[in-house]
Amino acid sequence: MPVYSLKKIKWKDNFFNILCQNENGSCPLLAICNILILRSQLRLPRDTNSVTDEVLYSLLVDLLNCIMSRQSSSAFQLRISDCLEIFPQLQTGLDVNVKFSKVTGFEFTRQLEIFDVFGIKLYHGWLPDPETDAGASLLENLSYNQAVEKLLLLQSEDSTEEEKLEGALLELFFQSYPTQLTPYGLLQLTIELPEEELVVFFRNNHFSVLYKMGGKLHALVTDQGYLHQPVVWETLEDVFGRATALLDGNLVPYMEKELDVLQQKSEASRKRVCV
């Protein structure tokens, strides 16, 4: 049974215990729960340093039942019933098929109901640039699964030279952006994400929490390695992560803050010597 460590963070003048990612942990479960925690909709047991997925499922079921009690629509209650059936799948991950048309483009499946019911938006940034990516027109309105099928057809032995060229363009796109994030997609994320709203970001079969503040994107840091560090967010400014900065709960760069503290201590020490 997976056990998740809890990390106490300060965010927006309040303290929260967020869930950290362990080696075998379910990232869709963590992303959903961490957003609900930061919204103060999900309250974890007090005086504990860890929580099991069984406890998390129980808390989510209670929250869904609470939501159901406030809804008179039979259609909405049916959607909630579907979500209760989907919960066990959160343990192994969700089957998500992105569409290359927009950052909110996903093939609809019953599994995505769980985000809808909790009012959580799902985004990705794997978009071709219509101005610079030669294969952009080939990917228009396609999902990832459809694009892979199309690529296999274009590269078959019976394909014409023109079709093989189109296949090469599709393959070039996939090879150029193996992290499933493009500069154009990053730009569209920055434009499309609502300011100061917590959303789930899907990339490389991983689900994380994304937040935009002051026009900049920030991803919630849930890596177990930062459990005892005051790092809460990291910036998302570059497709390959080369411009990443680690931030505290107030979105202040972690290293910069540590440097300021050292400088203040040094100045205070010099003043005491002078006196």
CSV table of C-alpha atoms in Angstrom, one decimal:
chain,number,residue,atom,x,y,z
A,1,MET,CA,0.0,0.0,0.0
A,2,PRO,CA,1.6,3.3,-1.1
A,3,VAL,CA,2.4,5.8,1.6
A,4,TYR,CA,2.9,9.5,0.9
A,5,SER,CA,5.0,11.8,3.0
A,6,LEU,CA,3.4,15.1,4.0
A,7,LYS,CA,5.3,18.4,3.6
A,8,LYS,CA,4.2,21.5,5.5
A,9,ILE,CA,4.3,24.6,3.3
A,10,LYS,CA,3.3,28.2,3.6
A,11,TRP,CA,1.2,29.5,0.8
A,12,LYS,CA,-0.9,32.7,0.6
A,13,ASP,CA,-0.4,33.3,4.3
A,14,ASN,CA,-1.7,29.9,5.3
A,15,PHE,CA,-0.1,26.6,6.1
A,16,PHE,CA,-0.9,23.3,4.2
A,17,ASN,CA,0.3,19.8,4.3
A,18,ILE,CA,0.9,18.7,0.7
A,19,LEU,CA,1.6,15.2,-0.6
A,20,CYS,CA,5.0,14.3,-1.8
A,21,GLN,CA,5.7,11.9,-4.7
A,22,ASN,CA,7.2,8.6,-3.7
A,23,GLU,CA,8.8,6.1,-6.1
A,24,ASN,CA,5.6,4.1,-6.7
A,25,GLY,CA,3.1,6.9,-6.1
A,26,SER,CA,0.2,7.8,-8.3
A,27,CYS,CA,0.8,11.2,-9.8
A,28,PRO,CA,-2.8,11.8,-10.9
A,29,LEU,CA,-4.0,11.1,-7.4
A,30,LEU,CA,-1.4,13.5,-5.9
A,31,ALA,CA,-2.1,16.3,-8.4
A,32,ILE,CA,-5.9,16.1,-7.7
A,33,CYS,CA,-5.4,15.9,-3.9
A,34,ASN,CA,-2.8,18.7,-3.7
A,35,ILE,CA,-5.1,21.1,-5.6
A,36,LEU,CA,-8.0,20.2,-3.3
A,37,ILE,CA,-5.7,20.7,-0.3
A,38,LEU,CA,-4.6,24.1,-1.5
A,39,ARG,CA,-8.2,25.0,-2.1
A,40,SER,CA,-9.0,24.0,1.5
A,41,GLN,CA,-11.5,21.4,0.2
A,42,LEU,CA,-9.6,18.4,1.3
A,43,ARG,CA,-8.4,18.2,4.9
A,44,LEU,CA,-5.8,15.6,5.8
A,45,PRO,CA,-5.6,14.0,9.3
A,46,ARG,CA,-3.6,16.2,11.8
A,47,ASP,CA,-0.5,15.3,13.7
A,48,THR,CA,0.8,12.8,11.1
A,49,ASN,CA,3.8,12.8,8.7
A,50,SER,CA,2.3,10.5,6.1
A,51,VAL,CA,-0.9,9.2,4.6
A,52,THR,CA,-1.9,6.1,2.7
A,53,ASP,CA,-3.7,6.0,-0.6
A,54,GLU,CA,-6.5,4.2,1.1
A,55,VAL,CA,-7.0,7.2,3.4
A,56,LEU,CA,-6.9,9.6,0.4
A,57,TYR,CA,-9.5,7.6,-1.5
A,58,SER,CA,-11.8,7.6,1.6
A,59,LEU,CA,-11.4,11.4,1.9
A,60,LEU,CA,-12.1,11.9,-1.9
A,61,VAL,CA,-15.2,9.6,-1.6
A,62,ASP,CA,-16.5,11.7,1.3
A,63,LEU,CA,-15.9,14.9,-0.7
A,64,LEU,CA,-17.7,13.5,-3.7
A,65,ASN,CA,-20.7,12.4,-1.6
A,66,CYS,CA,-20.8,16.0,-0.2
A,67,ILE,CA,-20.8,17.4,-3.7
A,68,MET,CA,-23.5,14.9,-4.7
A,69,SER,CA,-25.7,15.9,-1.8
A,70,ARG,CA,-25.7,19.5,-3.1
A,71,GLN,CA,-26.6,18.5,-6.7
A,72,SER,CA,-30.2,17.7,-7.7
A,73,SER,CA,-29.3,16.9,-11.3
A,74,SER,CA,-29.5,13.1,-11.9
A,75,ALA,CA,-27.0,13.5,-14.8
A,76,PHE,CA,-24.4,15.0,-12.5
A,77,GLN,CA,-25.0,12.4,-9.9
A,78,LEU,CA,-24.4,9.7,-12.5
A,79,ARG,CA,-21.1,11.4,-13.4
A,80,ILE,CA,-20.1,11.2,-9.7
A,81,SER,CA,-21.0,7.5,-9.6
A,82,ASP,CA,-18.7,7.0,-12.6
A,83,CYS,CA,-15.9,8.8,-10.7
A,84,LEU,CA,-16.3,6.4,-7.8
A,85,GLU,CA,-15.6,3.5,-10.2
A,86,ILE,CA,-12.6,5.3,-11.6
A,87,PHE,CA,-10.9,5.9,-8.3
A,88,PRO,CA,-9.0,2.5,-8.3
A,89,GLN,CA,-7.5,3.5,-11.6
A,90,LEU,CA,-5.8,6.5,-10.1
A,91,GLN,CA,-3.4,4.0,-8.5
A,92,THR,CA,-1.9,2.9,-11.8
A,93,GLY,CA,-2.4,6.2,-13.7
A,94,LEU,CA,-4.9,7.4,-16.2
A,95,ASP,CA,-5.0,6.9,-20.0
A,96,VAL,CA,-4.9,10.4,-21.4
A,97,ASN,CA,-4.8,11.1,-25.1
A,98,VAL,CA,-3.8,14.7,-25.9
A,99,LYS,CA,-5.0,16.6,-29.0
A,100,PHE,CA,-2.6,18.9,-30.9
A,101,SER,CA,-5.2,21.6,-31.5
A,102,LYS,CA,-5.0,23.5,-28.2
A,103,VAL,CA,-3.6,23.4,-24.6
A,104,THR,CA,-7.0,22.1,-23.3
A,105,GLY,CA,-7.4,19.6,-26.0
A,106,PHE,CA,-7.9,16.0,-24.8
A,107,GLU,CA,-9.8,13.1,-26.2
A,108,PHE,CA,-12.8,12.7,-23.9
A,109,THR,CA,-12.9,9.5,-21.8
A,110,ARG,CA,-14.8,8.5,-18.6
A,111,GLN,CA,-11.5,8.8,-16.7
A,112,LEU,CA,-11.4,12.5,-17.3
A,113,GLU,CA,-14.7,12.9,-15.5
A,114,ILE,CA,-12.8,13.0,-12.2
A,115,PHE,CA,-11.2,16.3,-13.1
A,116,ASP,CA,-14.5,17.8,-14.2
A,117,VAL,CA,-16.5,16.8,-11.1
A,118,PHE,CA,-13.9,18.4,-8.8
A,119,GLY,CA,-13.8,21.5,-11.0
A,120,ILE,CA,-10.1,21.0,-12.0
A,121,LYS,CA,-8.9,22.1,-15.4
A,122,LEU,CA,-6.5,19.9,-17.3
A,123,TYR,CA,-3.8,21.3,-19.6
A,124,HIS,CA,-0.9,20.2,-21.8
A,125,GLY,CA,1.8,22.1,-23.8
A,126,TRP,CA,2.5,19.7,-26.7
A,127,LEU,CA,1.5,21.9,-29.6
A,128,PRO,CA,3.2,22.4,-33.0
A,129,ASP,CA,3.9,26.0,-34.0
A,130,PRO,CA,1.8,26.7,-37.2
A,131,GLU,CA,4.4,29.2,-38.3
A,132,THR,CA,7.6,27.1,-37.9
A,133,ASP,CA,6.8,23.4,-37.5
A,134,ALA,CA,6.5,21.9,-41.0
A,135,GLY,CA,4.3,19.1,-39.7
A,136,ALA,CA,1.8,21.4,-38.0
A,137,SER,CA,-0.9,21.1,-40.7
A,138,LEU,CA,-0.6,17.3,-40.6
A,139,LEU,CA,-1.3,17.3,-36.8
A,140,GLU,CA,-4.2,19.7,-37.0
A,141,ASN,CA,-7.3,18.3,-35.1
A,142,LEU,CA,-5.5,14.9,-34.5
A,143,SER,CA,-5.0,13.2,-31.1
A,144,TYR,CA,-1.7,11.6,-30.2
A,145,ASN,CA,-3.0,8.1,-30.9
A,146,GLN,CA,-4.4,9.2,-34.3
A,147,ALA,CA,-1.1,10.9,-35.1
A,148,VAL,CA,0.9,7.6,-34.3
A,149,GLU,CA,-1.5,5.6,-36.5
A,150,LYS,CA,-1.1,8.2,-39.3
A,151,LEU,CA,2.6,8.0,-39.0
A,152,LEU,CA,2.7,4.3,-39.4
A,153,LEU,CA,0.5,4.5,-42.5
A,154,LEU,CA,2.6,7.2,-44.1
A,155,GLN,CA,5.8,5.1,-43.5
A,156,SER,CA,4.5,1.8,-44.8
A,157,GLU,CA,6.0,0.2,-47.8
A,158,ASP,CA,3.1,1.1,-50.0
A,159,SER,CA,3.4,4.8,-49.3
A,160,THR,CA,4.2,7.3,-52.0
A,161,GLU,CA,7.2,9.6,-51.9
A,162,GLU,CA,4.9,12.4,-50.8
A,163,GLU,CA,3.4,10.4,-48.1
A,164,LYS,CA,6.8,9.3,-46.8
A,165,LEU,CA,7.8,12.9,-46.7
A,166,GLU,CA,4.8,13.7,-44.6
A,167,GLY,CA,5.7,10.8,-42.3
A,168,ALA,CA,9.2,12.2,-42.0
A,169,LEU,CA,7.8,15.6,-40.9
A,170,LEU,CA,5.6,14.0,-38.3
A,171,GLU,CA,8.6,11.9,-37.0
A,172,LEU,CA,10.7,15.1,-36.9
A,173,PHE,CA,8.1,16.8,-34.7
A,174,PHE,CA,8.0,13.9,-32.2
A,175,GLN,CA,11.8,13.6,-32.2
A,176,SER,CA,12.3,17.4,-31.7
A,177,TYR,CA,10.0,17.6,-28.6
A,178,PRO,CA,10.6,14.3,-26.7
A,179,THR,CA,9.5,16.0,-23.4
A,180,GLN,CA,6.0,16.6,-24.8
A,181,LEU,CA,6.4,20.4,-24.5
A,182,THR,CA,7.1,22.9,-27.3
A,183,PRO,CA,8.1,26.6,-27.2
A,184,TYR,CA,4.7,27.4,-28.9
A,185,GLY,CA,2.9,25.2,-26.4
A,186,LEU,CA,4.6,26.9,-23.5
A,187,LEU,CA,3.6,30.3,-24.9
A,188,GLN,CA,0.0,29.2,-25.3
A,189,LEU,CA,0.0,27.9,-21.7
A,190,THR,CA,1.2,31.3,-20.5
A,191,ILE,CA,-1.5,33.0,-22.4
A,192,GLU,CA,-4.4,30.6,-21.8
A,193,LEU,CA,-3.9,29.7,-18.1
A,194,PRO,CA,-6.1,31.8,-15.8
A,195,GLU,CA,-4.2,34.0,-13.4
A,196,GLU,CA,-3.9,32.6,-9.9
A,197,GLU,CA,-5.8,29.4,-10.6
A,198,LEU,CA,-4.5,25.9,-9.7
A,199,VAL,CA,-4.7,23.5,-12.7
A,200,VAL,CA,-3.3,20.0,-13.5
A,201,PHE,CA,-0.6,19.9,-16.2
A,202,PHE,CA,-0.1,16.7,-18.2
A,203,ARG,CA,3.3,15.9,-19.7
A,204,ASN,CA,5.2,12.7,-20.4
A,205,ASN,CA,2.4,10.6,-18.7
A,206,HIS,CA,2.9,12.7,-15.5
A,207,PHE,CA,0.4,14.9,-13.8
A,208,SER,CA,1.5,17.9,-11.8
A,209,VAL,CA,0.0,21.1,-10.3
A,210,LEU,CA,0.5,24.3,-12.3
A,211,TYR,CA,-0.1,27.9,-11.2
A,212,LYS,CA,0.2,31.2,-13.0
A,213,MET,CA,1.1,34.3,-11.1
A,214,GLY,CA,2.2,37.6,-12.6
A,215,GLY,CA,2.1,36.1,-16.0
A,216,LYS,CA,4.6,33.4,-15.1
A,217,LEU,CA,4.1,29.7,-14.8
A,218,HIS,CA,5.0,27.8,-11.6
A,219,ALA,CA,4.9,24.0,-11.0
A,220,LEU,CA,4.3,22.6,-7.5
A,221,VAL,CA,7.4,20.8,-6.3
A,222,THR,CA,6.3,17.4,-4.8
A,223,ASP,CA,9.6,15.4,-5.3
A,224,GLN,CA,10.4,13.5,-2.2
A,225,GLY,CA,14.0,14.8,-2.3
A,226,TYR,CA,12.7,18.3,-1.4
A,227,LEU,CA,10.7,17.0,1.6
A,228,HIS,CA,12.9,18.8,4.1
A,229,GLN,CA,13.7,21.9,2.0
A,230,PRO,CA,11.6,25.1,1.9
A,231,VAL,CA,11.2,24.7,-1.9
A,232,VAL,CA,7.5,24.9,-2.9
A,233,TRP,CA,7.4,25.9,-6.6
A,234,GLU,CA,9.7,25.8,-9.6
A,235,THR,CA,9.3,28.0,-12.6
A,236,LEU,CA,8.3,26.7,-16.0
A,237,GLU,CA,10.1,28.9,-18.5
A,238,ASP,CA,11.9,26.6,-20.9
A,239,VAL,CA,11.0,23.4,-22.8
A,240,PHE,CA,14.2,21.7,-21.5
A,241,GLY,CA,14.1,23.1,-18.0
A,242,ARG,CA,17.3,25.1,-18.4
A,243,ALA,CA,15.8,28.3,-17.0
A,244,THR,CA,14.2,26.6,-13.9
A,245,ALA,CA,14.3,28.5,-10.6
A,246,LEU,CA,13.3,27.1,-7.3
A,247,LEU,CA,10.9,29.2,-5.2
A,248,ASP,CA,9.5,29.2,-1.7
A,249,GLY,CA,5.8,29.5,-0.8
A,250,ASN,CA,5.8,33.2,-1.4
A,251,LEU,CA,7.3,32.7,-5.0
A,252,VAL,CA,10.6,34.1,-3.9
A,253,PRO,CA,13.7,32.4,-5.4
A,254,TYR,CA,15.0,30.0,-2.9
A,255,MET,CA,18.8,30.6,-3.4
A,256,GLU,CA,18.2,34.4,-3.7
A,257,LYS,CA,16.4,34.4,-0.4
A,258,GLU,CA,19.1,32.4,1.3
A,259,LEU,CA,21.7,34.9,0.0
A,260,ASP,CA,19.7,37.8,1.3
A,261,VAL,CA,19.5,36.2,4.8
A,262,LEU,CA,23.3,35.7,4.8
A,263,GLN,CA,23.8,39.3,3.7
A,264,GLN,CA,21.5,40.6,6.4
A,265,LYS,CA,23.3,38.5,9.1
A,266,SER,CA,26.6,39.8,7.8
A,267,GLU,CA,25.5,43.4,7.9
A,268,ALA,CA,24.1,43.0,11.4
A,269,SER,CA,27.4,41.5,12.5
A,270,ARG,CA,29.4,44.4,11.1
A,271,LYS,CA,27.1,46.9,12.9
A,272,ARG,CA,27.6,45.1,16.2
A,273,VAL,CA,31.4,45.2,15.7
A,274,CYS,CA,31.3,49.0,14.9
A,275,VAL,CA,29.3,49.7,18.1
